Short mmCIF file of C-alpha atoms in Angstrom, two decimals:
data_model
loop_
_atom_site.label_atom_id
_atom_site.label_comp_id
_atom_site.label_asym_id
_atom_site.label_seq_id
_atom_site.Cartn_x
_atom_site.Cartn_y
_atom_site.Cartn_z
CA MET A 12 -21.41 -15.48 -3.43
CA ALA A 13 -22.73 -16.60 -0.08
CA CYS A 14 -22.40 -14.41 2.96
CA SER A 15 -19.27 -15.42 4.85
CA ASN A 16 -20.86 -14.89 8.27
CA ALA A 17 -24.14 -16.68 7.61
CA GLN A 18 -25.18 -19.16 10.27
CA ARG A 19 -25.93 -22.73 9.23
CA ARG A 20 -28.81 -24.31 11.15
CA HIS A 21 -28.20 -27.87 9.99
CA PRO A 22 -25.21 -30.12 10.50
CA PRO A 23 -22.91 -30.36 7.49
CA ASP A 24 -22.54 -33.43 5.32
CA LEU A 25 -20.07 -35.42 7.39
CA GLU A 26 -19.25 -37.65 4.43
CA SER A 27 -17.29 -34.91 2.64
CA GLY A 28 -15.20 -33.38 5.38
CA PHE A 29 -13.54 -33.86 8.76
CA LEU A 30 -14.78 -33.38 12.29
CA ARG A 31 -12.30 -32.11 14.88
CA GLU A 32 -12.81 -31.37 18.56
CA LYS A 33 -10.74 -28.84 20.52
CA GLU A 34 -11.34 -27.79 24.11
CA GLY A 35 -14.88 -29.17 24.05
CA THR A 36 -15.89 -27.42 20.79
CA ARG A 37 -16.52 -29.28 17.56
CA PHE A 38 -15.27 -28.01 14.20
CA PHE A 39 -16.05 -29.21 10.70
CA ILE A 40 -13.56 -28.75 7.87
CA ARG A 41 -14.11 -29.42 4.19
CA LEU A 42 -11.34 -28.33 1.84
CA TRP A 43 -12.82 -29.48 -1.47
CA PRO A 44 -15.29 -29.07 -3.04
CA ASP A 45 -17.16 -26.11 -1.51
CA PRO A 46 -14.56 -25.33 1.21
CA VAL A 47 -16.03 -24.60 4.63
CA PHE A 48 -14.65 -24.20 8.14
CA LEU A 49 -17.51 -24.39 10.64
CA GLN A 50 -17.83 -24.27 14.41
CA GLU A 51 -20.71 -25.83 16.33
CA LYS A 52 -22.13 -23.11 18.61
CA THR A 53 -24.94 -25.26 20.03
CA PRO A 54 -25.89 -28.83 19.10
CA GLY A 55 -26.92 -28.78 15.42
CA GLU A 56 -26.14 -25.06 14.91
CA TRP A 57 -23.02 -24.39 12.83
CA VAL A 58 -21.44 -21.03 12.02
CA GLU A 59 -18.39 -19.92 10.07
CA ALA A 60 -15.25 -20.26 12.19
CA GLY A 61 -13.46 -17.30 10.60
CA ALA A 62 -10.62 -18.88 8.62
CA ARG A 63 -9.88 -15.95 6.29
CA ASN A 64 -6.20 -15.79 7.25
CA ALA A 65 -5.64 -19.52 7.68
CA ASP A 66 -2.27 -20.75 6.45
CA ILE A 67 -3.48 -24.17 5.37
CA SER A 68 -0.31 -24.75 3.34
CA LEU A 69 1.85 -24.27 6.47
CA THR A 70 4.02 -21.70 4.68
CA ALA A 71 5.62 -20.46 7.89
CA LEU A 72 6.49 -23.98 9.07
CA LYS A 73 7.99 -24.88 5.69
CA GLU A 74 10.12 -21.73 5.74
CA THR A 75 11.31 -22.63 9.23
CA ARG A 76 12.14 -26.15 8.05
CA ASP A 77 14.07 -24.90 5.01
CA ALA A 78 16.02 -22.39 7.12
CA LEU A 79 16.97 -25.11 9.61
CA VAL A 80 18.11 -27.43 6.82
CA THR A 81 20.29 -24.71 5.28
CA ARG A 82 21.77 -23.82 8.64
CA LEU A 83 22.41 -27.36 9.90
CA ARG A 84 23.10 -29.59 6.88
CA LEU A 85 26.83 -28.99 6.60
CA GLU A 86 27.43 -29.30 10.32
CA TYR A 87 25.21 -32.37 10.92
CA PRO A 88 24.74 -33.90 7.43
CA ASP A 89 23.69 -37.42 8.43
CA ALA A 90 21.32 -36.35 11.19
CA VAL A 91 19.72 -33.69 8.98
CA ASP A 92 19.22 -36.22 6.16
CA GLN A 93 17.44 -38.53 8.59
CA ALA A 94 15.35 -35.64 9.92
CA CYS A 95 14.34 -34.61 6.38
CA LYS A 96 13.16 -38.18 5.78
CA GLY A 97 10.87 -37.83 8.78
CA ALA A 98 12.73 -40.31 10.95
CA ALA A 99 10.66 -41.11 14.02
CA SER A 100 13.75 -41.07 16.20
CA LEU A 101 17.33 -39.86 15.92
CA PRO A 102 20.43 -41.21 17.67
CA GLN A 103 20.51 -40.22 21.34
CA SER A 104 23.85 -38.47 21.15
CA ALA A 105 25.28 -35.24 22.45
CA ASP A 106 26.38 -34.58 18.87
CA VAL A 107 22.75 -34.25 17.74
CA PRO A 108 21.36 -30.96 19.09
CA TYR A 109 17.73 -30.28 19.91
CA CYS A 110 17.26 -28.14 16.78
CA VAL A 111 17.92 -31.22 14.59
CA ARG A 112 15.39 -33.25 16.60
CA TYR A 113 12.90 -30.43 16.21
CA LEU A 114 13.54 -30.52 12.44
CA SER A 115 12.50 -34.17 12.42
CA GLN A 116 9.28 -33.39 14.32
CA LEU A 117 8.59 -30.49 11.98
CA THR A 118 9.05 -32.67 8.90
CA GLN A 119 6.62 -35.27 10.25
CA ARG A 120 4.02 -32.61 11.02
CA ILE A 121 4.30 -31.09 7.53
CA ARG A 122 3.98 -34.48 5.84
CA GLN A 123 0.89 -35.38 7.85
CA HIS A 124 -0.71 -32.06 6.91
CA GLU A 125 0.24 -32.46 3.23
CA ALA A 126 -1.58 -35.78 3.20
CA PHE A 127 -4.64 -33.95 4.53
CA LEU A 128 -4.41 -31.48 1.59
CA GLN A 129 -4.42 -34.19 -1.09
CA VAL A 130 -8.19 -33.80 -1.49
CA ILE A 131 -7.56 -30.43 -3.21
CA PRO A 132 -6.80 -30.75 -6.96
CA ALA A 133 -3.04 -30.65 -7.54
CA SER A 134 -3.12 -27.63 -9.88
CA ILE A 135 -5.09 -25.58 -7.35
CA ARG A 136 -2.94 -26.73 -4.44
CA LYS A 137 0.17 -25.67 -6.36
CA VAL A 138 -1.13 -22.13 -6.97
CA ILE A 139 -2.37 -21.57 -3.42
CA SER A 140 0.87 -22.78 -1.83
CA LYS A 141 2.79 -19.98 -3.56
CA PHE A 142 1.01 -17.37 -1.42
CA PRO A 143 2.19 -16.73 2.16
CA ALA A 144 -1.25 -16.80 3.83
CA GLN A 145 -5.03 -16.48 3.42
CA HIS A 146 -5.04 -19.84 1.70
CA PHE A 147 -8.56 -20.74 2.79
CA THR A 148 -9.99 -17.52 1.34
CA LEU A 149 -8.15 -18.14 -1.93
CA LEU A 150 -9.34 -21.75 -1.99
CA ARG A 151 -12.95 -20.76 -1.44
CA CYS A 152 -12.76 -18.11 -4.16
CA ILE A 153 -11.31 -20.61 -6.67
CA SER A 154 -14.03 -23.11 -5.78
CA GLN A 155 -16.76 -20.56 -6.44
CA CYS A 156 -15.11 -18.91 -9.45
CA PRO A 157 -12.50 -21.11 -11.20
CA GLU A 158 -11.85 -18.35 -13.77
CA ILE A 159 -9.71 -16.52 -11.19
CA MET A 160 -6.96 -19.14 -11.53
CA GLU A 161 -5.58 -17.45 -14.65
CA LEU A 162 -5.32 -14.09 -12.87
CA LEU A 163 -3.68 -15.64 -9.79
CA GLU A 164 -0.99 -17.09 -12.06
CA THR A 165 -0.33 -14.16 -14.40
CA ASN A 166 -0.75 -11.23 -11.99
CA PRO A 167 -0.55 -12.69 -8.46
CA LEU A 168 -1.16 -9.50 -6.47
CA LEU A 169 -4.13 -8.43 -8.59
CA GLY A 170 -5.62 -11.91 -8.30
CA TYR A 171 -4.92 -11.91 -4.55
CA MET A 172 -6.70 -8.54 -4.14
CA VAL A 173 -9.72 -9.75 -6.11
CA ALA A 174 -9.95 -13.04 -4.19
CA THR A 175 -9.64 -11.42 -0.74
CA HIS A 176 -11.65 -8.27 -1.44
CA GLU A 177 -14.31 -8.16 1.28
CA PRO A 178 -17.25 -6.81 -0.80
CA TRP A 179 -16.96 -9.67 -3.28
CA SER A 180 -16.66 -12.29 -0.55
CA SER A 181 -19.79 -11.14 1.29
CA ILE A 182 -22.18 -9.41 -1.18
CA PRO A 183 -25.55 -11.04 -1.94
CA ALA A 184 -25.68 -13.43 -4.88
CA THR A 185 -27.88 -10.94 -6.79
CA ALA A 186 -24.95 -8.50 -7.21
CA VAL A 187 -22.54 -8.49 -10.16
CA PRO A 188 -20.87 -11.92 -10.13
CA LEU A 189 -17.13 -12.15 -9.74
CA SER A 190 -16.85 -13.92 -13.09
CA ALA A 191 -18.16 -10.74 -14.75
CA VAL A 192 -15.62 -8.61 -12.90
CA LEU A 193 -12.80 -10.86 -14.13
CA ARG A 194 -13.82 -10.22 -17.75
CA LEU A 195 -13.16 -6.49 -17.36
CA PRO A 196 -9.85 -4.92 -18.50
CA ARG A 197 -7.39 -5.15 -15.64
CA ARG A 198 -7.14 -1.40 -15.17
CA GLN A 199 -10.93 -1.38 -14.62
CA ILE A 200 -10.55 -4.13 -12.04
CA LEU A 201 -8.05 -1.85 -10.24
CA ALA A 202 -10.64 0.93 -10.32
CA ARG A 203 -13.23 -1.34 -8.70
CA LEU A 204 -10.63 -2.19 -6.06
CA GLY A 205 -10.34 1.50 -5.18
CA PHE A 206 -7.06 2.45 -6.91
CA GLU A 207 -6.97 6.07 -8.04
CA THR A 208 -6.37 6.85 -11.74
CA PRO A 209 -5.60 3.24 -12.72
CA SER A 210 -3.61 2.71 -15.90
CA ASN A 211 -2.00 -0.09 -17.89
CA ALA A 212 1.36 1.01 -16.47
CA MET A 213 -0.03 0.53 -12.96
CA VAL A 214 -1.27 -2.95 -13.90
CA ARG A 215 2.22 -3.83 -15.15
CA VAL A 216 3.81 -2.59 -11.90
CA ILE A 217 1.42 -4.67 -9.80
CA GLY A 218 2.20 -7.65 -12.05
CA LYS A 219 5.85 -7.50 -10.92
CA VAL A 220 4.93 -8.54 -7.36
CA PRO A 221 5.66 -12.26 -6.81
CA HIS A 222 3.28 -14.61 -5.04
CA SER A 223 5.51 -14.68 -1.95
CA ALA A 224 5.09 -10.92 -1.40
CA CYS A 225 1.27 -10.82 -1.68
CA THR A 226 0.10 -9.58 1.71
CA PRO A 227 -2.34 -6.96 3.03
CA ALA A 228 0.66 -4.75 3.85
CA MET A 229 1.80 -4.84 0.22
CA VAL A 230 -1.68 -3.91 -1.00
CA SER A 231 -1.86 -0.97 1.41
CA LEU A 232 1.58 0.36 0.45
CA LEU A 233 1.00 0.19 -3.31
CA ARG A 234 -2.45 1.70 -3.00
CA THR A 235 -0.74 4.75 -1.49
CA SER A 236 2.49 4.99 -3.48
CA LEU A 237 0.97 4.38 -6.92
CA ARG A 238 -1.03 7.57 -6.65
CA ASN A 239 2.18 9.30 -7.73
CA PRO A 240 2.78 8.92 -11.52
CA GLU A 241 6.55 9.34 -11.01
CA THR A 242 6.58 6.40 -8.61
CA VAL A 243 4.66 4.31 -11.16
CA ARG A 244 7.27 5.27 -13.78
CA ARG A 245 10.24 4.35 -11.55
CA LEU A 246 8.80 1.06 -10.40
CA GLY A 247 8.06 0.20 -14.02
CA PHE A 248 11.82 -0.20 -14.62
CA LEU A 249 12.21 -2.92 -11.98
CA PRO A 250 12.08 -6.63 -12.81
CA ARG A 251 10.64 -7.58 -9.41
CA ILE A 252 8.82 -5.69 -6.64
CA ASN A 253 8.55 -6.94 -3.06
CA LEU A 254 7.65 -5.48 0.33
CA GLY A 255 11.14 -3.97 0.70
CA VAL A 256 10.70 -1.99 -2.52
CA ALA A 257 7.12 -1.02 -1.65
CA GLU A 258 8.15 0.36 1.76
CA ILE A 259 10.86 2.50 0.15
CA ALA A 260 8.51 3.67 -2.63
CA ALA A 261 5.81 4.67 -0.14
CA CYS A 262 8.15 7.25 1.45
CA PRO A 263 9.16 10.03 -1.01
CA THR A 264 12.18 11.00 1.11
CA THR A 265 13.55 7.46 1.22
CA LEU A 266 12.79 6.87 -2.46
CA SER A 267 14.77 9.99 -3.40
CA MET A 268 17.86 8.52 -1.67
CA VAL A 269 18.17 5.42 -3.87
CA GLY A 270 18.68 4.77 -7.56
CA ASN A 271 16.90 2.21 -9.70
CA GLY A 272 19.86 -0.18 -9.44
CA PHE A 273 19.59 -0.12 -5.65
CA LEU A 274 15.82 -0.73 -5.87
CA ALA A 275 16.38 -3.64 -8.24
CA TYR A 276 18.82 -5.18 -5.74
CA VAL A 277 16.22 -4.90 -2.95
CA GLY A 278 13.51 -6.33 -5.21
CA ASN A 279 15.64 -9.37 -6.03
CA THR A 280 16.44 -10.04 -2.35
CA ARG A 281 14.05 -12.79 -1.24
CA ALA A 282 14.44 -11.86 2.43
CA GLU A 283 12.74 -8.53 1.58
CA ASP A 284 9.59 -10.18 0.23
CA ARG A 285 7.85 -9.88 3.60
CA GLN A 286 10.37 -7.88 5.68
CA ALA A 287 11.37 -4.34 4.75
CA LEU A 288 14.91 -4.59 6.12
CA THR A 289 16.56 -2.06 3.82
CA LYS A 290 13.98 0.63 4.58
CA CYS A 291 14.83 0.29 8.29
CA HIS A 292 18.55 0.46 7.52
CA ILE A 293 18.11 3.64 5.47
CA GLU A 294 16.16 5.25 8.30
CA THR A 295 18.94 4.28 10.72
CA TYR A 296 21.55 5.78 8.39
CA THR A 297 19.54 9.02 8.20
CA LEU A 298 19.47 9.29 11.98
CA LEU A 299 23.24 8.67 12.20
CA ARG A 300 23.96 11.19 9.45
CA ASP A 301 21.84 13.88 11.09
CA ARG A 302 23.39 13.22 14.51
CA TYR A 303 27.07 12.81 13.63
CA GLY A 304 27.46 14.15 10.11
CA ASP A 305 26.11 16.83 7.79
CA SER A 306 22.32 16.79 7.90
CA SER A 307 22.23 18.80 4.68
CA GLU A 308 24.13 16.09 2.79
CA ARG A 309 21.97 14.45 0.17
CA GLN A 310 23.40 11.36 -1.50
CA VAL A 311 21.68 9.06 -3.97
CA PHE A 312 22.82 5.46 -3.47
CA LYS A 313 23.06 3.66 -6.80
CA LYS A 314 24.16 0.33 -5.31
CA PRO A 315 24.37 -1.30 -1.87
CA SER A 316 28.15 -0.91 -1.61
CA GLU A 317 27.75 2.89 -1.68
CA PHE A 318 25.20 2.68 1.12
CA HIS A 319 27.45 0.43 3.22
CA ALA A 320 30.34 2.86 2.74
CA ALA A 321 28.20 5.78 3.89
CA CYS A 322 27.09 3.86 6.99
CA SER A 323 30.64 2.87 7.89
CA LYS A 324 31.58 6.53 8.41
CA TYR A 325 29.50 6.62 11.57
CA VAL A 326 30.14 3.24 13.23
CA TYR A 327 33.08 4.60 15.27
CA PHE A 328 30.65 6.93 17.06
CA LEU A 329 28.51 4.01 18.23
CA LEU A 330 28.77 1.57 21.09
CA PRO A 331 28.79 -2.13 20.15
CA GLU A 332 25.31 -2.56 21.62
CA GLU A 333 24.06 0.31 19.44
CA ILE A 334 25.50 -1.33 16.33
CA GLN A 335 23.81 -4.56 17.36
CA ALA A 336 20.48 -2.79 17.90
CA CYS A 337 20.69 -1.16 14.45
CA ASP A 338 21.62 -4.49 12.84
CA LEU A 339 23.07 -2.66 9.86
CA PRO A 340 24.55 -5.07 7.31
CA PHE A 341 28.33 -5.10 7.08
CA PRO A 342 30.20 -4.12 3.88
CA ASP A 343 30.14 -6.91 1.32
CA PRO A 344 32.66 -9.64 2.25
CA PRO A 345 35.74 -9.57 0.01
CA LEU A 346 35.89 -13.34 -0.52
CA PRO A 347 32.99 -15.49 -1.74
CA ASP A 348 31.54 -18.23 0.41
CA ALA A 349 32.70 -21.81 0.04
CA PRO A 350 30.63 -24.85 1.05
CA GLU A 351 32.57 -25.10 4.33
CA ILE A 352 33.18 -21.37 4.92
CA ARG A 353 30.37 -18.78 5.20
CA ALA A 354 30.60 -15.03 5.76
CA LEU A 355 28.85 -13.38 8.72
CA ARG A 356 27.02 -10.40 7.24
CA THR A 357 25.12 -8.72 10.08
CA PRO A 358 25.49 -8.01 13.81
CA THR A 359 22.83 -10.65 14.42
CA ASP A 360 25.00 -13.23 12.64
CA VAL A 361 27.94 -12.26 14.86
CA LYS A 362 25.86 -12.47 18.03
CA GLU A 363 24.61 -15.95 17.12
CA GLU A 364 28.15 -17.08 16.27
CA GLY A 365 29.46 -15.84 19.61
CA GLU A 366 26.71 -17.65 21.50
CA HIS A 367 27.15 -20.87 19.54
CA GLN A 368 30.94 -20.91 19.83
CA ASN A 369 31.13 -19.35 23.29
CA ASN A 370 33.61 -16.68 22.20
CA CYS A 371 33.79 -12.88 22.32
CA VAL A 372 33.42 -11.97 18.62
CA ILE A 373 30.64 -9.55 19.56
CA GLY A 374 33.44 -7.21 20.63
CA LEU A 375 34.53 -6.95 16.98
CA LEU A 376 31.35 -5.22 15.82
CA LYS A 377 32.98 -1.82 15.21
CA THR A 378 35.81 -3.37 13.23
CA LEU A 379 33.42 -5.50 11.18
CA ALA A 380 30.91 -2.71 10.55
CA ALA A 381 33.72 -0.46 9.32
CA GLY A 382 35.00 -3.14 6.93
CA ASP A 383 38.43 -3.28 8.54
CA ALA A 384 38.13 -7.07 8.96
CA PHE A 385 35.69 -9.81 8.04
CA LEU A 386 34.36 -12.74 10.01
CA TYR A 387 33.55 -16.18 8.58
CA ARG A 388 31.92 -19.29 9.99
CA VAL A 389 33.90 -22.48 9.32
CA LEU A 390 31.70 -25.60 9.22
CA ARG A 391 34.16 -28.37 8.31
CA PRO A 392 36.30 -30.32 9.09
CA GLU A 393 35.43 -28.84 12.48
CA ARG A 394 33.29 -25.95 13.66
CA ALA A 395 35.38 -22.77 13.95
CA THR A 396 35.30 -18.98 13.71
CA LEU A 397 37.63 -17.23 11.25
CA LEU A 398 38.71 -13.57 11.22
CA ILE A 399 40.58 -12.28 8.16
CA LYS A 400 42.38 -8.99 7.50
CA LYS A 401 44.22 -7.66 4.48
CA ARG A 402 47.97 -7.28 4.77
CA HIS A 403 50.46 -6.54 1.99
CA GLY A 404 47.71 -6.83 -0.61
CA ARG A 405 46.50 -10.26 0.51
CA TRP A 406 43.73 -11.50 2.78
CA GLN A 407 45.27 -13.43 5.65
CA ILE A 408 44.16 -15.25 8.78
CA GLU A 409 44.05 -12.85 11.70
CA GLU A 410 42.57 -15.38 14.09
CA ILE A 411 40.89 -18.78 13.91
CA SER A 412 39.59 -20.84 16.81
CA ALA A 413 37.13 -23.59 17.63
CA ALA A 414 34.47 -23.39 20.34
CA ASP A 415 35.59 -21.93 23.68
CA ASN A 416 38.60 -20.38 21.85
CA VAL A 417 40.26 -23.79 21.56
CA PRO A 418 42.94 -23.91 18.81
CA VAL A 419 41.80 -25.58 15.59
CA THR A 420 43.38 -28.70 14.15
CA ALA A 421 46.08 -28.53 11.51
CA GLU A 422 43.57 -29.95 9.00
CA THR A 423 41.15 -27.07 9.56
CA LYS A 424 43.85 -24.43 9.29
CA ALA A 425 45.18 -26.02 6.11
CA LEU A 426 41.70 -25.98 4.54
CA VAL A 427 41.30 -22.25 5.29
CA GLU A 428 44.77 -21.44 3.96
CA ASP A 429 44.00 -23.37 0.75
CA TRP A 430 40.76 -21.38 0.41
CA LEU A 431 42.66 -18.09 0.79
CA ARG A 432 45.29 -19.15 -1.75
CA LEU A 433 42.55 -20.10 -4.19
CA GLN A 434 41.09 -16.59 -3.92
CA ASP A 435 44.50 -15.07 -4.59
CA ALA A 436 44.85 -17.25 -7.68
CA THR A 437 41.39 -16.28 -9.03
CA PRO A 438 41.53 -12.92 -10.88
CA GLY A 439 39.10 -10.38 -9.46
CA SER A 440 37.71 -12.70 -6.78
CA ALA A 441 39.54 -11.11 -3.85
CA ARG A 442 38.96 -7.47 -4.55
CA THR A 443 39.69 -5.10 -1.73
CA SER A 444 36.77 -3.62 0.12
CA ARG A 445 38.50 -0.24 0.35
CA GLN A 446 35.80 1.34 -1.82
CA ASN A 447 33.23 0.16 0.72
CA ARG A 448 35.10 1.67 3.67
CA VAL A 449 35.39 5.30 4.63
CA ARG A 450 37.15 6.14 7.88
CA PRO A 451 36.07 9.29 9.74
#
């Protein structure tokens, strides 16, 4: 494979790529075939522009778009539909906030870029888009060694490591070709990648990592944690492994605090694919336990509800701003979401609700973190904030108000009351959260 930092003394073939100019410097981009990203240093002298980490599939922007659609669709359905169609302009109305207008701009930008990517074969474009970043490196590797496509599909992290491994992307062409490496048994490929005592079990563990969790951080964590045969054995029981699981597994103390069921829950949580939220929450719990409880207590959490119950013992010792800083998730809400009614599950959710509705729900953090009450966001027929508590064996409205603490309409209150009655009429759907709540 060609050296990635080699200078090119002749201008590229301008018939098979695109010239772009930025701040007085010219760049040449060719995505397919023979992907290159060059920068003109002096007239006629082109060098690699260093696009190893380029997100050519705009993964981050697409995730932002999808999050905005989920957040805004129920509240502004018509405007969001227009924005998702890439409408050049939206109605100039106070009812259409800036975030919806930004969604429209974002959609147009993504569509323009997707048109630019059409030169890449559809099957290759589909595989690359599943990864969060380093798309250009993956694209170049596929162009030079198409055989890696099978590995990228069947064992994404192993394929990702092979495609982005620096020695193979920069060694002289006289060395062992990558196609020969791909014909080796997969445990031998792991050995060439520097994994200690590779085994078939280790290959199977690495094969549980989805495309969306393939990052340098994941590689580093598994390279460390899989040195321990017991860790390999435990991770082998999981159906899916993401960054959240890898962070827990890399710390023997944290790993000893959770059961396989808890790990499976973390692995199946898409938000943990690239953010190790649960690991941070466990570390926060450990600090609270050592400060306010029995530091010698050693509990193994088999499921998230047990962890939430343990955390709730200490929330009464904390100030609201400390709870907010920890951002510990609240106990599981007792009633399931409806299309128009959504539970607020973290201090961050409560903070955003308070800012959006201009109310003081942030002052409820202790109550919410302890599981003594639960807060919901009402989206229709009007925007409102709902607080429920359990009385006489039933969940009831404690408080409901629109923005600026304005009373809601009779229609909104009737919808919420119907939702509560429906939960009462559904066996097992409105279970008490008492098992998730332990008062000090």
